[in-house]
Amino acid sequence: MKPATAPSALKVQAALGERFEVLEFDASTRTAADAAAVVGCTVAQIAKSLVFRAQGGRPVLVVASGIHRVEEKRIAALVGEPITRADANFVREATGFAIGGVPPVGHTTAPVVLIDEGLMGFGEIWAAAGTPNAVFRLTPADLVELTRGRVAAVALK
């Protein structure tokens, strides 16, 4: 573990400011299970970022607990229009980051943000920070503040 040095991770660090520290690891943090193993937390404490494309073309960022699969019909209902899974090109265009490193902050295009209510019960969570081996620690309240997102039931029941 070391402080951020990769350009994408430094971009996230700049967006976060001094209040948070982006950390890079030699091992992958691309998946929730990988990230949890590397940082030493439960998979549920990993805030995974999923990007969808609303029918009207706007990006929709869903930040979900690492143990939850999201219900796309619920997301569509919350957004008010149909959604589809975003491809890699759309994700990069909408967020400035590749799949596997999309942080819940620092986007050039402000997407609609929905936050899995399942993340709200933890004292701390970990989120992607720009590369497939960078993360940062925050609280659920920090996540809401940073994203200006809406907490909602997005997980499959």
CSV table of N, CA and C in Angstrom, one decimal:
chain,number,residue,atom,x,y,z
A,1,MET,N,0.8,-1.2,0.0
A,1,MET,CA,0.0,0.0,0.0
A,1,MET,C,0.9,1.2,0.0
A,2,LYS,N,0.5,2.2,-0.8
A,2,LYS,CA,1.2,3.5,-0.9
A,2,LYS,C,0.3,4.6,-1.3
A,3,PRO,N,0.6,5.8,-1.1
A,3,PRO,CA,-0.2,6.9,-1.6
A,3,PRO,C,-0.2,6.9,-3.1
A,4,ALA,N,-1.3,7.5,-3.6
A,4,ALA,CA,-1.5,7.5,-5.1
A,4,ALA,C,-0.3,8.1,-5.8
A,5,THR,N,0.0,7.5,-7.0
A,5,THR,CA,1.0,8.0,-7.9
A,5,THR,C,0.5,8.0,-9.3
A,6,ALA,N,-0.4,7.1,-9.7
A,6,ALA,CA,-0.9,7.0,-11.0
A,6,ALA,C,-1.7,8.2,-11.4
A,7,PRO,N,-1.6,8.7,-12.6
A,7,PRO,CA,-2.3,9.9,-13.0
A,7,PRO,C,-3.8,9.8,-12.7
A,8,SER,N,-4.5,8.7,-13.0
A,8,SER,CA,-5.9,8.6,-12.7
A,8,SER,C,-6.2,8.7,-11.2
A,9,ALA,N,-5.4,8.0,-10.4
A,9,ALA,CA,-5.6,8.0,-9.0
A,9,ALA,C,-5.3,9.4,-8.4
A,10,LEU,N,-4.3,10.1,-9.0
A,10,LEU,CA,-4.0,11.5,-8.5
A,10,LEU,C,-5.2,12.4,-8.9
A,11,LYS,N,-5.9,12.2,-10.0
A,11,LYS,CA,-7.0,12.9,-10.4
A,11,LYS,C,-8.1,12.8,-9.3
A,12,VAL,N,-8.3,11.6,-8.9
A,12,VAL,CA,-9.3,11.3,-7.8
A,12,VAL,C,-8.9,12.0,-6.5
A,13,GLN,N,-7.6,11.9,-6.2
A,13,GLN,CA,-7.1,12.5,-5.0
A,13,GLN,C,-7.3,14.0,-5.0
A,14,ALA,N,-7.1,14.7,-6.2
A,14,ALA,CA,-7.3,16.1,-6.3
A,14,ALA,C,-8.8,16.4,-6.1
A,15,ALA,N,-9.7,15.6,-6.6
A,15,ALA,CA,-11.1,15.8,-6.5
A,15,ALA,C,-11.6,15.7,-5.0
A,16,LEU,N,-11.0,14.7,-4.3
A,16,LEU,CA,-11.3,14.5,-2.9
A,16,LEU,C,-10.8,15.5,-2.0
A,17,GLY,N,-9.6,16.0,-2.3
A,17,GLY,CA,-8.9,16.9,-1.3
A,17,GLY,C,-8.2,16.2,-0.2
A,18,GLU,N,-7.7,16.9,0.7
A,18,GLU,CA,-6.8,16.4,1.8
A,18,GLU,C,-7.6,15.6,2.8
A,19,ARG,N,-8.9,15.7,2.8
A,19,ARG,CA,-9.7,15.0,3.8
A,19,ARG,C,-9.6,13.4,3.7
A,20,PHE,N,-9.3,13.0,2.4
A,20,PHE,CA,-9.3,11.5,2.1
A,20,PHE,C,-7.9,11.2,1.5
A,21,GLU,N,-7.5,9.9,1.6
A,21,GLU,CA,-6.3,9.5,1.1
A,21,GLU,C,-6.5,8.3,0.1
A,22,VAL,N,-6.1,8.6,-1.2
A,22,VAL,CA,-6.2,7.5,-2.2
A,22,VAL,C,-5.0,6.6,-2.0
A,23,LEU,N,-5.2,5.3,-1.9
A,23,LEU,CA,-4.1,4.4,-1.7
A,23,LEU,C,-4.1,3.4,-2.9
A,24,GLU,N,-2.8,3.2,-3.3
A,24,GLU,CA,-2.6,2.2,-4.4
A,24,GLU,C,-2.0,0.9,-3.8
A,25,PHE,N,-2.3,-0.2,-4.4
A,25,PHE,CA,-1.8,-1.5,-4.0
A,25,PHE,C,-1.2,-2.2,-5.1
A,26,ASP,N,-0.3,-3.1,-4.8
A,26,ASP,CA,0.3,-3.9,-5.8
A,26,ASP,C,-0.7,-4.9,-6.4
A,27,ALA,N,-1.6,-5.4,-5.6
A,27,ALA,CA,-2.7,-6.3,-6.0
A,27,ALA,C,-3.9,-5.6,-6.5
A,28,SER,N,-4.7,-6.2,-7.3
A,28,SER,CA,-5.9,-5.7,-7.9
A,28,SER,C,-7.0,-5.4,-6.9
A,29,THR,N,-7.7,-4.3,-7.1
A,29,THR,CA,-8.9,-3.9,-6.4
A,29,THR,C,-10.0,-3.8,-7.3
A,30,ARG,N,-9.9,-4.4,-8.5
A,30,ARG,CA,-10.9,-4.3,-9.6
A,30,ARG,C,-12.3,-4.8,-9.2
A,31,THR,N,-12.3,-6.0,-8.5
A,31,THR,CA,-13.6,-6.5,-8.1
A,31,THR,C,-13.8,-6.2,-6.6
A,32,ALA,N,-15.0,-6.3,-6.2
A,32,ALA,CA,-15.3,-6.1,-4.7
A,32,ALA,C,-14.6,-7.1,-3.9
A,33,ALA,N,-14.5,-8.4,-4.3
A,33,ALA,CA,-13.8,-9.4,-3.5
A,33,ALA,C,-12.3,-9.1,-3.5
A,34,ASP,N,-11.7,-8.7,-4.6
A,34,ASP,CA,-10.3,-8.3,-4.6
A,34,ASP,C,-10.0,-7.2,-3.7
A,35,ALA,N,-10.9,-6.1,-3.8
A,35,ALA,CA,-10.7,-4.9,-2.9
A,35,ALA,C,-10.8,-5.3,-1.5
A,36,ALA,N,-11.8,-6.1,-1.1
A,36,ALA,CA,-12.0,-6.4,0.3
A,36,ALA,C,-10.8,-7.2,0.8
A,37,ALA,N,-10.2,-8.1,0.0
A,37,ALA,CA,-9.1,-8.9,0.4
A,37,ALA,C,-7.8,-8.0,0.6
A,38,VAL,N,-7.7,-7.1,-0.2
A,38,VAL,CA,-6.5,-6.2,-0.2
A,38,VAL,C,-6.6,-5.2,1.0
A,39,VAL,N,-7.7,-4.6,1.3
A,39,VAL,CA,-7.8,-3.7,2.4
A,39,VAL,C,-8.2,-4.3,3.7
A,40,GLY,N,-8.6,-5.5,3.7
A,40,GLY,CA,-8.9,-6.2,5.0
A,40,GLY,C,-10.3,-5.9,5.6
A,41,CYS,N,-11.3,-5.8,4.7
A,41,CYS,CA,-12.7,-5.5,5.2
A,41,CYS,C,-13.6,-6.6,4.6
A,42,THR,N,-14.9,-6.5,4.8
A,42,THR,CA,-15.8,-7.4,4.2
A,42,THR,C,-16.1,-6.9,2.8
A,43,VAL,N,-16.6,-7.9,2.0
A,43,VAL,CA,-17.0,-7.5,0.6
A,43,VAL,C,-18.2,-6.5,0.7
A,44,ALA,N,-19.0,-6.6,1.7
A,44,ALA,CA,-20.2,-5.7,1.8
A,44,ALA,C,-19.7,-4.3,2.0
A,45,GLN,N,-18.5,-4.0,2.5
A,45,GLN,CA,-18.0,-2.7,2.8
A,45,GLN,C,-17.4,-2.0,1.5
A,46,ILE,N,-17.4,-2.7,0.4
A,46,ILE,CA,-16.8,-2.2,-0.8
A,46,ILE,C,-18.0,-1.5,-1.6
A,47,ALA,N,-17.8,-0.2,-1.9
A,47,ALA,CA,-18.7,0.6,-2.6
A,47,ALA,C,-18.4,0.4,-4.1
A,48,LYS,N,-19.0,-0.5,-4.8
A,48,LYS,CA,-18.7,-0.7,-6.2
A,48,LYS,C,-19.5,0.3,-7.0
A,49,SER,N,-18.9,0.8,-8.1
A,49,SER,CA,-19.5,1.8,-9.0
A,49,SER,C,-20.0,1.1,-10.2
A,50,LEU,N,-21.2,1.2,-10.6
A,50,LEU,CA,-21.8,0.7,-11.8
A,50,LEU,C,-22.4,1.8,-12.6
A,51,VAL,N,-22.0,1.9,-13.9
A,51,VAL,CA,-22.5,2.9,-14.7
A,51,VAL,C,-23.5,2.4,-15.7
A,52,PHE,N,-24.7,3.1,-15.8
A,52,PHE,CA,-25.7,2.7,-16.7
A,52,PHE,C,-26.0,3.9,-17.7
A,53,ARG,N,-26.7,3.7,-18.7
A,53,ARG,CA,-27.0,4.7,-19.7
A,53,ARG,C,-28.5,4.8,-19.7
A,54,ALA,N,-29.0,6.0,-19.3
A,54,ALA,CA,-30.5,6.2,-19.4
A,54,ALA,C,-30.9,6.4,-20.9
A,55,GLN,N,-32.2,6.1,-21.1
A,55,GLN,CA,-32.6,6.2,-22.5
A,55,GLN,C,-32.3,7.5,-23.2
A,56,GLY,N,-32.4,8.6,-22.4
A,56,GLY,CA,-32.1,9.9,-22.9
A,56,GLY,C,-30.6,10.2,-23.1
A,57,GLY,N,-29.8,9.2,-22.7
A,57,GLY,CA,-28.4,9.4,-23.0
A,57,GLY,C,-27.5,9.8,-21.7
A,58,ARG,N,-28.2,10.2,-20.7
A,58,ARG,CA,-27.4,10.6,-19.5
A,58,ARG,C,-26.9,9.4,-18.7
A,59,PRO,N,-25.7,9.6,-18.1
A,59,PRO,CA,-25.1,8.5,-17.3
A,59,PRO,C,-25.8,8.4,-16.0
A,60,VAL,N,-25.9,7.2,-15.5
A,60,VAL,CA,-26.5,6.9,-14.2
A,60,VAL,C,-25.4,6.1,-13.4
A,61,LEU,N,-24.9,6.7,-12.3
A,61,LEU,CA,-24.0,6.0,-11.5
A,61,LEU,C,-24.7,5.4,-10.3
A,62,VAL,N,-24.5,4.1,-10.1
A,62,VAL,CA,-25.1,3.4,-9.0
A,62,VAL,C,-23.9,2.9,-8.1
A,63,VAL,N,-23.9,3.3,-6.9
A,63,VAL,CA,-22.9,2.9,-6.0
A,63,VAL,C,-23.5,1.9,-5.0
A,64,ALA,N,-23.1,0.6,-5.2
A,64,ALA,CA,-23.7,-0.5,-4.5
A,64,ALA,C,-22.7,-1.2,-3.6
A,65,SER,N,-23.3,-1.8,-2.5
A,65,SER,CA,-22.5,-2.7,-1.7
A,65,SER,C,-21.9,-3.8,-2.5
A,66,GLY,N,-20.7,-4.2,-2.2
A,66,GLY,CA,-20.0,-5.3,-3.0
A,66,GLY,C,-20.7,-6.6,-2.9
A,67,ILE,N,-21.6,-6.8,-2.0
A,67,ILE,CA,-22.3,-8.1,-1.9
A,67,ILE,C,-23.7,-8.1,-2.7
A,68,HIS,N,-24.1,-6.9,-3.1
A,68,HIS,CA,-25.4,-6.8,-3.7
A,68,HIS,C,-25.3,-6.7,-5.3
A,69,ARG,N,-26.3,-7.4,-5.9
A,69,ARG,CA,-26.6,-7.3,-7.3
A,69,ARG,C,-27.7,-6.2,-7.4
A,70,VAL,N,-27.6,-5.4,-8.4
A,70,VAL,CA,-28.6,-4.3,-8.4
A,70,VAL,C,-29.8,-4.7,-9.3
A,71,GLU,N,-30.9,-4.2,-9.1
A,71,GLU,CA,-32.1,-4.5,-9.8
A,71,GLU,C,-32.3,-3.3,-10.8
A,72,GLU,N,-32.1,-3.6,-12.1
A,72,GLU,CA,-32.1,-2.6,-13.1
A,72,GLU,C,-33.5,-2.0,-13.3
A,73,LYS,N,-34.6,-2.8,-13.0
A,73,LYS,CA,-35.9,-2.2,-13.1
A,73,LYS,C,-36.2,-1.2,-12.0
A,74,ARG,N,-35.6,-1.4,-10.9
A,74,ARG,CA,-35.7,-0.4,-9.8
A,74,ARG,C,-35.0,0.9,-10.1
A,75,ILE,N,-33.8,0.7,-10.7
A,75,ILE,CA,-33.0,1.8,-11.1
A,75,ILE,C,-33.7,2.7,-12.1
A,76,ALA,N,-34.3,2.0,-13.1
A,76,ALA,CA,-35.0,2.7,-14.2
A,76,ALA,C,-36.2,3.4,-13.6
A,77,ALA,N,-36.9,2.8,-12.6
A,77,ALA,CA,-38.0,3.5,-12.0
A,77,ALA,C,-37.6,4.7,-11.2
A,78,LEU,N,-36.5,4.6,-10.5
A,78,LEU,CA,-35.9,5.7,-9.8
A,78,LEU,C,-35.5,6.9,-10.7
A,79,VAL,N,-34.9,6.5,-11.8
A,79,VAL,CA,-34.4,7.5,-12.8
A,79,VAL,C,-35.6,8.1,-13.6
A,80,GLY,N,-36.6,7.3,-13.7
A,80,GLY,CA,-37.8,7.8,-14.5
A,80,GLY,C,-37.7,7.5,-16.0
A,81,GLU,N,-36.8,6.6,-16.4
A,81,GLU,CA,-36.7,6.2,-17.8
A,81,GLU,C,-36.0,4.9,-17.9
A,82,PRO,N,-36.1,4.2,-19.0
A,82,PRO,CA,-35.4,2.9,-19.1
A,82,PRO,C,-33.9,3.2,-19.1
A,83,ILE,N,-33.2,2.2,-18.7
A,83,ILE,CA,-31.7,2.2,-18.6
A,83,ILE,C,-31.1,1.0,-19.3
A,84,THR,N,-29.9,1.1,-19.7
A,84,THR,CA,-29.1,-0.1,-20.2
A,84,THR,C,-27.8,-0.1,-19.6
A,85,ARG,N,-27.1,-1.2,-19.6
A,85,ARG,CA,-25.7,-1.3,-19.1
A,85,ARG,C,-24.9,-0.5,-20.0
A,86,ALA,N,-24.0,0.3,-19.5
A,86,ALA,CA,-23.1,1.1,-20.3
A,86,ALA,C,-21.9,0.3,-20.8
A,87,ASP,N,-21.5,0.5,-22.0
A,87,ASP,CA,-20.3,-0.2,-22.5
A,87,ASP,C,-19.0,0.6,-22.1
A,88,ALA,N,-17.9,0.0,-22.3
A,88,ALA,CA,-16.6,0.6,-21.8
A,88,ALA,C,-16.4,2.0,-22.3
A,89,ASN,N,-16.7,2.2,-23.6
A,89,ASN,CA,-16.5,3.6,-24.2
A,89,ASN,C,-17.4,4.6,-23.5
A,90,PHE,N,-18.7,4.2,-23.3
A,90,PHE,CA,-19.6,5.2,-22.6
A,90,PHE,C,-19.1,5.5,-21.2
A,91,VAL,N,-18.7,4.5,-20.5
A,91,VAL,CA,-18.2,4.7,-19.1
A,91,VAL,C,-17.0,5.6,-19.1
A,92,ARG,N,-16.1,5.4,-20.0
A,92,ARG,CA,-14.9,6.4,-20.0
A,92,ARG,C,-15.3,7.8,-20.4
A,93,GLU,N,-16.2,7.9,-21.4
A,93,GLU,CA,-16.7,9.2,-21.9
A,93,GLU,C,-17.4,9.9,-20.8
A,94,ALA,N,-18.3,9.2,-20.1
A,94,ALA,CA,-19.1,9.8,-19.1
A,94,ALA,C,-18.4,10.2,-17.8
A,95,THR,N,-17.4,9.3,-17.4
A,95,THR,CA,-16.8,9.5,-16.1
A,95,THR,C,-15.3,9.9,-16.2
A,96,GLY,N,-14.7,9.7,-17.3
A,96,GLY,CA,-13.3,9.9,-17.4
A,96,GLY,C,-12.4,8.8,-16.9
A,97,PHE,N,-13.0,7.7,-16.5
A,97,PHE,CA,-12.3,6.5,-16.0
A,97,PHE,C,-12.8,5.2,-16.7
A,98,ALA,N,-11.9,4.2,-16.6
A,98,ALA,CA,-12.2,2.9,-17.2
A,98,ALA,C,-13.0,2.1,-16.2
A,99,ILE,N,-13.7,1.1,-16.7
A,99,ILE,CA,-14.4,0.2,-15.8
A,99,ILE,C,-13.4,-0.5,-14.9
A,100,GLY,N,-13.8,-0.6,-13.6
A,100,GLY,CA,-12.9,-1.2,-12.7
A,100,GLY,C,-12.2,-0.2,-11.8
A,101,GLY,N,-12.3,1.1,-12.2
A,101,GLY,CA,-11.6,2.2,-11.4
A,101,GLY,C,-12.5,3.4,-11.3
A,102,VAL,N,-13.8,3.3,-11.6
A,102,VAL,CA,-14.7,4.5,-11.6
A,102,VAL,C,-14.9,4.9,-10.1
A,103,PRO,N,-14.5,6.1,-9.8
A,103,PRO,CA,-14.7,6.5,-8.4
A,103,PRO,C,-16.1,7.2,-8.3
A,104,PRO,N,-16.6,7.3,-7.1
A,104,PRO,CA,-17.9,8.0,-7.0
A,104,PRO,C,-17.8,9.5,-6.9
A,105,VAL,N,-16.6,10.1,-7.4
A,105,VAL,CA,-16.4,11.5,-7.4
A,105,VAL,C,-15.5,11.9,-8.6
A,106,GLY,N,-15.5,13.2,-8.9
A,106,GLY,CA,-14.5,13.7,-9.9
A,106,GLY,C,-14.9,13.5,-11.4
A,107,HIS,N,-16.2,13.3,-11.6
A,107,HIS,CA,-16.6,13.1,-13.0
A,107,HIS,C,-16.8,14.5,-13.8
A,108,THR,N,-16.4,14.5,-15.0
A,108,THR,CA,-16.5,15.7,-15.8
A,108,THR,C,-18.0,15.9,-16.2
A,109,THR,N,-18.7,14.8,-16.4
A,109,THR,CA,-20.2,14.9,-16.6
A,109,THR,C,-20.8,14.4,-15.4
A,110,ALA,N,-21.6,15.2,-14.7
A,110,ALA,CA,-22.2,14.8,-13.5
A,110,ALA,C,-23.4,13.9,-13.8
A,111,PRO,N,-23.2,12.6,-13.4
A,111,PRO,CA,-24.3,11.6,-13.7
A,111,PRO,C,-25.4,11.7,-12.6
A,112,VAL,N,-26.5,11.1,-12.8
A,112,VAL,CA,-27.4,10.8,-11.8
A,112,VAL,C,-26.8,9.8,-10.9
A,113,VAL,N,-26.8,10.0,-9.6
A,113,VAL,CA,-26.2,9.1,-8.6
A,113,VAL,C,-27.2,8.5,-7.7
A,114,LEU,N,-27.2,7.1,-7.6
A,114,LEU,CA,-28.0,6.4,-6.7
A,114,LEU,C,-27.1,5.6,-5.8
A,115,ILE,N,-27.4,5.6,-4.5
A,115,ILE,CA,-26.5,4.9,-3.5
A,115,ILE,C,-27.3,3.8,-2.9
A,116,ASP,N,-26.8,2.6,-2.9
A,116,ASP,CA,-27.4,1.5,-2.3
A,116,ASP,C,-27.6,1.7,-0.8
A,117,GLU,N,-28.9,1.6,-0.3
A,117,GLU,CA,-29.2,1.7,1.1
A,117,GLU,C,-28.4,0.7,1.9
A,118,GLY,N,-28.0,-0.4,1.3
A,118,GLY,CA,-27.2,-1.4,2.1
A,118,GLY,C,-25.8,-0.9,2.5
A,119,LEU,N,-25.3,0.2,2.0
A,119,LEU,CA,-24.0,0.7,2.4
A,119,LEU,C,-24.2,1.6,3.7
A,120,MET,N,-25.4,2.0,4.0
A,120,MET,CA,-25.6,3.0,5.1
A,120,MET,C,-25.3,2.5,6.5
A,121,GLY,N,-25.3,1.2,6.7
A,121,GLY,CA,-25.1,0.7,8.0
A,121,GLY,C,-23.6,0.5,8.5
A,122,PHE,N,-22.7,0.8,7.6
A,122,PHE,CA,-21.3,0.6,8.0
A,122,PHE,C,-20.6,1.8,8.5
A,123,GLY,N,-19.7,1.6,9.4
A,123,GLY,CA,-18.9,2.7,10.0
A,123,GLY,C,-17.9,3.3,8.9
A,124,GLU,N,-17.4,2.4,8.1
A,124,GLU,CA,-16.5,2.8,7.0
A,124,GLU,C,-16.7,1.9,5.8
A,125,ILE,N,-16.5,2.5,4.6
A,125,ILE,CA,-16.6,1.8,3.4
A,125,ILE,C,-15.4,2.2,2.5
A,126,TRP,N,-15.2,1.4,1.5
A,126,TRP,CA,-14.0,1.7,0.6
A,126,TRP,C,-14.6,1.8,-0.9
A,127,ALA,N,-14.0,2.8,-1.6
A,127,ALA,CA,-14.5,3.0,-3.0
A,127,ALA,C,-13.3,3.0,-3.9
A,128,ALA,N,-13.6,2.8,-5.2
A,128,ALA,CA,-12.6,2.8,-6.3
A,128,ALA,C,-12.1,4.2,-6.4
A,129,ALA,N,-10.8,4.3,-6.8
A,129,ALA,CA,-10.1,5.6,-6.9
A,129,ALA,C,-9.3,5.8,-8.2
A,130,GLY,N,-9.9,5.5,-9.3
A,130,GLY,CA,-9.3,5.8,-10.6
A,130,GLY,C,-8.5,4.8,-11.3
A,131,THR,N,-8.1,3.8,-10.6
A,131,THR,CA,-7.3,2.7,-11.3
A,131,THR,C,-7.8,1.4,-10.7
A,132,PRO,N,-7.5,0.3,-11.4
A,132,PRO,CA,-8.0,-1.0,-10.9
A,132,PRO,C,-7.2,-1.5,-9.7
A,133,ASN,N,-6.3,-0.7,-9.1
A,133,ASN,CA,-5.6,-1.0,-7.9
A,133,ASN,C,-5.5,0.1,-6.9
A,134,ALA,N,-6.5,1.1,-7.0
A,134,ALA,CA,-6.5,2.2,-6.1
A,134,ALA,C,-7.9,2.3,-5.4
A,135,VAL,N,-7.9,2.6,-4.1
A,135,VAL,CA,-9.2,2.8,-3.4
A,135,VAL,C,-9.0,3.9,-2.3
A,136,PHE,N,-10.1,4.3,-1.8
A,136,PHE,CA,-10.0,5.3,-0.6
A,136,PHE,C,-11.1,4.9,0.4
A,137,ARG,N,-10.8,5.2,1.6
A,137,ARG,CA,-11.8,4.9,2.7
A,137,ARG,C,-12.6,6.2,3.0
A,138,LEU,N,-13.9,5.9,3.3
A,138,LEU,CA,-14.8,7.0,3.6
A,138,LEU,C,-16.0,6.4,4.4
A,139,THR,N,-16.8,7.3,4.9
A,139,THR,CA,-18.0,6.8,5.6
A,139,THR,C,-19.2,6.9,4.6
A,140,PRO,N,-20.3,6.2,4.9
A,140,PRO,CA,-21.5,6.3,4.1
A,140,PRO,C,-22.0,7.8,4.0
A,141,ALA,N,-21.9,8.5,5.1
A,141,ALA,CA,-22.3,10.0,5.0
A,141,ALA,C,-21.4,10.7,4.1
A,142,ASP,N,-20.1,10.4,4.1
A,142,ASP,CA,-19.1,11.1,3.2
A,142,ASP,C,-19.6,10.8,1.7
A,143,LEU,N,-20.0,9.5,1.5
A,143,LEU,CA,-20.3,9.1,0.1
A,143,LEU,C,-21.5,10.0,-0.4
A,144,VAL,N,-22.5,10.1,0.5
A,144,VAL,CA,-23.7,10.9,0.1
A,144,VAL,C,-23.3,12.4,-0.1
A,145,GLU,N,-22.4,12.9,0.8
A,145,GLU,CA,-22.0,14.3,0.6
A,145,GLU,C,-21.2,14.5,-0.7
A,146,LEU,N,-20.2,13.6,-0.9
A,146,LEU,CA,-19.3,13.7,-2.1
A,146,LEU,C,-20.1,13.6,-3.4
A,147,THR,N,-21.1,12.7,-3.5
A,147,THR,CA,-21.8,12.4,-4.7
A,147,THR,C,-23.0,13.3,-4.9
A,148,ARG,N,-23.5,13.8,-3.8
A,148,ARG,CA,-24.8,14.4,-3.8
A,148,ARG,C,-25.9,13.4,-4.3
A,149,GLY,N,-25.6,12.1,-4.0
A,149,GLY,CA,-26.5,11.1,-4.5
A,149,GLY,C,-27.7,10.8,-3.6
A,150,ARG,N,-28.6,10.1,-4.1
A,150,ARG,CA,-29.8,9.7,-3.4
A,150,ARG,C,-29.7,8.3,-2.9
A,151,VAL,N,-29.9,8.1,-1.7
A,151,VAL,CA,-29.9,6.7,-1.1
A,151,VAL,C,-31.2,6.1,-1.5
A,152,ALA,N,-31.1,4.9,-2.0
A,152,ALA,CA,-32.3,4.2,-2.5
A,152,ALA,C,-32.1,2.7,-2.4
A,153,ALA,N,-33.3,2.0,-2.5
A,153,ALA,CA,-33.3,0.5,-2.5
A,153,ALA,C,-33.0,0.1,-4.0
A,154,VAL,N,-31.8,-0.3,-4.3
A,154,VAL,CA,-31.4,-0.7,-5.6
A,154,VAL,C,-31.0,-2.1,-5.8
A,155,ALA,N,-30.9,-2.8,-4.6
A,155,ALA,CA,-30.4,-4.2,-4.6
A,155,ALA,C,-31.6,-5.2,-4.9
A,156,LEU,N,-31.2,-6.3,-5.5
A,156,LEU,CA,-32.2,-7.4,-5.7
A,156,LEU,C,-32.6,-7.9,-4.4
A,157,LYS,N,-33.8,-8.2,-4.2
A,157,LYS,CA,-34.3,-8.7,-2.9
A,157,LYS,C,-34.5,-10.2,-3.1
